[in-house]
CSV table of C-alpha atoms in Angstrom, one decimal:
chain,number,residue,atom,x,y,z
N,120,MET,CA,-107.2,-24.8,48.1
N,121,GLU,CA,-106.8,-27.4,45.5
N,122,GLN,CA,-109.2,-26.7,42.5
N,123,ILE,CA,-111.7,-29.4,41.6
N,124,ARG,CA,-111.8,-31.0,38.3
N,125,ASN,CA,-114.2,-33.4,37.5
N,126,GLU,CA,-116.3,-34.6,34.4
N,127,MET,CA,-118.9,-37.3,33.5
N,128,LYS,CA,-121.1,-38.4,30.8
N,129,MET,CA,-124.5,-40.2,30.5
N,130,GLU,CA,-126.7,-41.4,27.7
N,131,PHE,CA,-130.3,-42.6,28.4
N,132,LEU,CA,-133.5,-43.2,26.4
N,133,ALA,CA,-135.8,-40.3,26.0
N,134,LEU,CA,-138.4,-41.8,28.3
N,135,SER,CA,-140.2,-39.6,30.9
N,136,SER,CA,-139.4,-42.0,33.8
N,137,ASN,CA,-136.0,-41.0,33.1
N,138,GLU,CA,-136.3,-37.3,34.2
N,139,GLY,CA,-136.3,-38.0,37.7
N,140,PHE,CA,-133.1,-40.3,36.9
N,141,ALA,CA,-131.3,-37.6,35.1
N,142,ARG,CA,-131.8,-34.6,37.7
N,143,VAL,CA,-130.9,-36.7,40.7
N,144,THR,CA,-127.6,-37.9,39.1
N,145,VAL,CA,-126.3,-34.7,38.1
N,146,GLY,CA,-127.3,-33.6,41.4
N,147,ALA,CA,-125.4,-36.3,42.9
N,148,PHE,CA,-122.3,-35.3,40.8
N,149,VAL,CA,-122.4,-32.0,41.7
N,150,ALA,CA,-122.7,-32.7,45.4
N,151,GLU,CA,-118.6,-32.5,45.8
N,152,LEU,CA,-118.9,-28.8,45.7
N,153,ASN,CA,-120.9,-28.9,48.7
N,154,PRO,CA,-124.1,-26.8,47.0
N,155,THR,CA,-126.8,-25.3,49.2
N,156,VAL,CA,-130.2,-26.9,49.3
N,157,ASP,CA,-131.5,-24.0,47.0
N,158,GLU,CA,-128.6,-24.5,44.6
N,159,LEU,CA,-129.2,-28.0,44.4
N,160,ALA,CA,-132.8,-27.4,43.6
N,161,ASP,CA,-131.9,-25.0,40.9
N,162,ILE,CA,-129.5,-27.2,39.1
N,163,LYS,CA,-132.1,-30.3,39.4
N,164,THR,CA,-135.2,-28.0,38.1
N,165,ALA,CA,-132.8,-26.6,35.2
N,166,VAL,CA,-131.9,-30.2,34.2
N,167,SER,CA,-135.3,-31.5,34.5
N,168,GLU,CA,-136.5,-28.7,32.0
N,169,ALA,CA,-133.8,-29.4,29.6
N,170,VAL,CA,-134.5,-33.1,29.7
N,171,THR,CA,-138.4,-32.6,29.5
N,172,ASN,CA,-137.9,-30.5,26.3
N,173,CYS,CA,-135.8,-33.3,24.7
N,174,ILE,CA,-138.6,-35.5,25.3
N,175,ILE,CA,-141.6,-33.5,24.4
N,176,HIS,CA,-140.1,-31.4,21.9
N,177,GLY,CA,-137.0,-32.9,20.2
N,178,TYR,CA,-138.4,-36.3,20.0
N,179,GLU,CA,-142.1,-35.4,20.2
N,180,GLN,CA,-142.3,-38.5,22.8
N,181,LYS,CA,-141.5,-40.9,20.0
N,182,GLY,CA,-138.1,-41.8,22.0
N,183,GLY,CA,-134.7,-41.5,21.3
N,184,SER,CA,-131.5,-40.6,23.0
N,185,ILE,CA,-130.4,-37.8,25.3
N,186,TRP,CA,-126.8,-37.4,26.3
N,187,ILE,CA,-125.7,-35.2,29.2
N,188,GLN,CA,-122.1,-34.1,29.8
N,189,CYS,CA,-121.4,-32.3,33.0
N,190,SER,CA,-118.0,-30.9,34.3
N,191,ILE,CA,-116.7,-29.3,37.4
N,192,GLU,CA,-114.0,-26.7,37.1
N,193,GLY,CA,-113.3,-24.8,40.4
N,194,GLN,CA,-116.4,-23.9,41.5
N,195,GLN,CA,-118.3,-24.0,38.1
N,196,VAL,CA,-120.6,-26.4,37.1
N,197,GLU,CA,-121.2,-26.9,33.3
N,198,ILE,CA,-124.1,-29.0,32.1
N,199,SER,CA,-124.8,-29.8,28.5
N,200,VAL,CA,-128.0,-31.7,27.4
N,201,VAL,CA,-127.9,-32.9,24.0
N,202,ASP,CA,-130.9,-34.4,21.6
N,203,THR,CA,-130.6,-35.5,18.0
N,204,GLY,CA,-134.2,-34.8,17.6
N,205,LYS,CA,-136.2,-32.3,15.5
N,206,GLY,CA,-134.6,-29.0,16.4
N,207,ILE,CA,-135.9,-25.5,17.1
N,208,ARG,CA,-136.8,-23.3,14.6
N,209,ASP,CA,-136.5,-20.1,16.2
N,210,VAL,CA,-134.4,-20.1,19.4
N,211,GLU,CA,-135.0,-16.6,20.1
N,212,GLN,CA,-138.9,-17.4,20.4
N,213,ALA,CA,-138.5,-20.3,22.1
N,214,ARG,CA,-136.8,-18.8,25.1
N,215,GLU,CA,-139.5,-16.2,25.6
N,216,PRO,CA,-141.4,-16.8,28.6
N,217,LEU,CA,-144.7,-18.4,27.9
N,218,PHE,CA,-143.9,-19.2,24.3
N,219,THR,CA,-144.9,-23.0,23.8
N,220,THR,CA,-145.6,-24.8,20.3
N,221,LYS,CA,-147.7,-27.3,22.7
N,222,PRO,CA,-150.2,-25.6,24.4
N,223,GLU,CA,-152.7,-28.7,23.9
N,224,LEU,CA,-150.2,-30.7,26.1
N,225,GLU,CA,-150.6,-27.9,28.8
N,226,ARG,CA,-147.0,-26.7,28.5
N,227,SER,CA,-146.4,-23.6,30.4
N,228,GLY,CA,-143.9,-22.1,28.1
N,229,MET,CA,-141.6,-21.7,31.1
N,230,GLY,CA,-139.0,-24.3,30.8
N,231,PHE,CA,-136.2,-21.9,29.3
N,232,ALA,CA,-137.4,-19.3,31.7
N,233,PHE,CA,-136.9,-21.5,34.6
N,234,MET,CA,-133.3,-22.7,33.1
N,235,GLU,CA,-132.3,-18.7,33.0
N,236,ALA,CA,-133.7,-18.1,36.4
N,237,PHE,CA,-131.7,-20.7,38.1
N,238,MET,CA,-128.4,-20.9,36.3
N,239,ASP,CA,-126.1,-18.2,35.4
N,240,GLU,CA,-125.9,-18.8,31.7
N,241,VAL,CA,-127.8,-20.7,29.2
N,242,GLU,CA,-126.6,-21.3,25.9
N,243,VAL,CA,-128.8,-23.0,23.1
N,244,VAL,CA,-127.6,-24.3,20.0
N,245,SER,CA,-129.9,-25.9,17.5
N,246,GLU,CA,-130.3,-26.9,14.1
N,247,LEU,CA,-133.6,-28.2,12.4
N,248,GLY,CA,-133.6,-32.0,11.8
N,249,LYS,CA,-130.3,-32.2,13.6
N,250,GLY,CA,-131.0,-31.5,17.1
N,251,THR,CA,-130.5,-29.4,20.1
N,252,CYS,CA,-127.7,-28.7,22.7
N,253,VAL,CA,-128.4,-26.7,25.6
N,254,THR,CA,-125.7,-25.7,27.9
N,255,MET,CA,-125.9,-24.3,31.1
N,256,ARG,CA,-123.2,-23.0,33.7
N,257,LYS,CA,-123.5,-22.1,37.7
N,258,ILE,CA,-121.1,-20.9,40.1
N,259,ILE,CA,-121.7,-22.8,43.2
N,260,GLY,CA,-121.2,-21.2,46.6
N,261,LYS,CA,-121.5,-17.4,45.6
N,262,GLY,CA,-123.1,-17.0,49.1
Y,60,MET,CA,-149.9,-44.6,43.0
Y,61,GLU,CA,-148.1,-42.0,44.7
Y,62,HIS,CA,-150.9,-39.3,44.7
Y,63,ARG,CA,-154.1,-39.7,46.2
Y,64,PHE,CA,-157.5,-37.9,46.1
Y,65,GLU,CA,-160.0,-37.1,49.0
Y,66,ARG,CA,-163.6,-35.7,48.4
Y,67,GLU,CA,-165.4,-33.8,50.9
Y,68,TYR,CA,-168.6,-32.0,50.3
Y,69,GLY,CA,-167.7,-30.8,46.7
Y,70,CYS,CA,-164.3,-30.2,47.5
Y,71,LEU,CA,-161.7,-32.5,45.9
Y,72,ILE,CA,-158.4,-32.3,47.4
Y,73,VAL,CA,-155.3,-33.6,45.4
Y,74,LYS,CA,-152.3,-34.7,47.2
Y,75,MET,CA,-149.8,-33.8,45.2
Y,76,PRO,CA,-146.6,-36.1,44.1
Y,77,LYS,CA,-143.2,-36.4,45.7
Y,78,GLU,CA,-141.5,-35.0,42.7
Y,79,LEU,CA,-144.1,-33.1,40.2
Y,80,ASP,CA,-142.3,-33.2,37.1
Y,81,HIS,CA,-143.3,-34.1,33.4
Y,82,HIS,CA,-143.8,-37.9,34.1
Y,83,GLN,CA,-145.8,-37.6,37.3
Y,84,ALA,CA,-147.9,-34.5,35.8
Y,85,GLU,CA,-149.3,-36.9,33.1
Y,86,VAL,CA,-150.8,-39.4,35.3
Y,87,LEU,CA,-151.9,-36.7,37.7
Y,88,LYS,CA,-153.5,-34.7,34.9
Y,89,GLU,CA,-155.7,-37.8,33.9
Y,90,GLU,CA,-157.0,-38.9,37.2
Y,91,ALA,CA,-158.0,-35.5,38.2
Y,92,ASP,CA,-159.8,-34.7,35.3
Y,93,SER,CA,-161.8,-38.0,35.4
Y,94,LEU,CA,-163.0,-37.1,38.9
Y,95,ILE,CA,-163.6,-33.6,38.2
Y,96,LEU,CA,-165.9,-34.8,35.3
Y,97,LYS,CA,-167.4,-37.6,37.4
Y,98,TYR,CA,-168.2,-35.7,40.5
Y,99,PRO,CA,-169.8,-32.0,41.3
Y,100,VAL,CA,-166.3,-30.6,42.3
Y,101,ARG,CA,-167.3,-26.8,43.5
Y,102,SER,CA,-163.6,-26.6,44.8
Y,103,LEU,CA,-160.2,-27.8,44.2
Y,104,VAL,CA,-157.4,-27.6,46.8
Y,105,PHE,CA,-153.8,-28.9,45.7
Y,106,ASP,CA,-152.1,-30.2,48.7
Y,107,PHE,CA,-147.9,-30.1,48.3
Y,108,SER,CA,-147.3,-31.5,51.8
Y,109,ASP,CA,-145.2,-34.6,50.3
Y,110,THR,CA,-144.0,-32.2,47.2
Y,111,CYS,CA,-140.5,-31.8,47.5
Y,112,PHE,CA,-139.7,-31.2,43.6
Y,113,MET,CA,-141.7,-29.1,41.0
Y,114,ASP,CA,-140.6,-28.1,37.5
Y,115,SER,CA,-142.5,-26.1,34.8
Y,116,SER,CA,-144.6,-29.4,34.1
Y,117,GLY,CA,-146.2,-28.8,37.2
Y,118,ILE,CA,-147.1,-25.4,36.3
Y,119,GLY,CA,-149.4,-26.6,33.4
Y,120,VAL,CA,-151.0,-29.3,35.4
Y,121,VAL,CA,-152.3,-26.6,38.1
Y,122,ILE,CA,-153.4,-24.0,35.4
Y,123,GLY,CA,-155.2,-26.9,33.6
Y,124,ARG,CA,-157.0,-28.1,36.5
Y,125,CYS,CA,-157.9,-24.5,37.5
Y,126,LYS,CA,-159.6,-23.9,34.4
Y,127,ASN,CA,-161.8,-27.3,34.3
Y,128,VAL,CA,-162.9,-26.4,37.9
Y,129,ARG,CA,-163.6,-22.6,37.3
Y,130,PHE,CA,-165.5,-23.4,34.2
Y,131,SER,CA,-168.4,-24.6,36.5
Y,132,GLY,CA,-167.8,-21.7,38.8
Y,133,GLY,CA,-165.5,-23.4,41.8
Y,134,TYR,CA,-162.5,-21.9,43.4
Y,135,VAL,CA,-159.2,-23.4,43.6
Y,136,LYS,CA,-156.4,-23.2,46.5
Y,137,ALA,CA,-152.8,-24.4,47.0
Y,138,VAL,CA,-151.7,-25.5,50.6
Y,139,HIS,CA,-148.5,-26.9,52.4
Y,140,LEU,CA,-145.9,-25.5,49.7
Y,141,ASN,CA,-142.4,-25.8,50.7
Y,142,GLN,CA,-139.9,-23.0,50.0
Y,143,GLN,CA,-138.8,-24.5,46.8
Y,144,ILE,CA,-142.5,-24.9,45.4
Y,145,ARG,CA,-143.1,-21.4,47.0
Y,146,ARG,CA,-140.3,-19.9,44.4
Y,147,ILE,CA,-141.7,-21.9,41.4
Y,148,PHE,CA,-145.3,-20.4,42.1
Y,149,ARG,CA,-143.5,-16.8,42.7
Y,150,LEU,CA,-141.6,-17.2,39.5
Y,151,SER,CA,-144.4,-18.5,37.2
Y,152,GLY,CA,-146.8,-16.1,38.5
Y,153,LEU,CA,-149.0,-18.9,39.7
Y,154,GLN,CA,-149.6,-17.0,43.0
Y,155,LYS,CA,-151.2,-14.3,41.4
Y,156,ILE,CA,-154.0,-16.5,39.9
Y,157,MET,CA,-155.1,-18.7,42.4
Y,158,GLU,CA,-155.1,-18.6,46.2
Y,159,VAL,CA,-151.8,-19.6,47.8
Y,160,GLU,CA,-152.1,-20.6,51.8
Y,161,GLN,CA,-149.4,-17.8,53.5
Y,162,GLU,CA,-146.4,-19.2,55.1
Y,163,ALA,CA,-146.8,-20.0,58.7
Y,164,GLU,CA,-145.2,-17.3,60.7
């Protein structure tokens, strides 16, 4: 069987109304791998979490740009969500379930926990004042 | 407005939006809270019949409204959850803090 190789990049404003657009677009891109309904829901939820983090935490709802780079290699999908916002002071702590810096906004602190639960691998690279890049990988069709 | 509210004898039924993300959550929060403040709401029912997507922002909305209603001694329930929403409830532990309608056999 021939290996699928594909790539796409998108850039959009950090507006909450773009959260749906981002996850649906990534979902459509991944469709050529014939994901199951659950796999597609996993990817869409993970993308939604990462994009919401950029908007609320990275840019603190003051706007900016978000980049998503997505590639398919064989059965693996790799999605990077990037912002040039304020960055994360302590990535380890940010990844802990229920940890949130914005309880006043009723954030549940489950964003990274969901990304980890729904994807196979999650890598976070962040620098204060420079921004954050979250890279997630998932193999489609493991059964 | 995608979601709707129904009131019946002190019970507020919140029809959850199709996609419950951070964007929809903000609108829903404001509207639900103003109703909870305005009317005596003894019980709150989240109806997920139309909801096909929910992320962690939805958890914040549900927990927040639970707190606001329980403060006045009310109870909270979630109904008509699809498989994906059920999974989110399970993963986040939401089903331990509120009544969740059991799956139809």
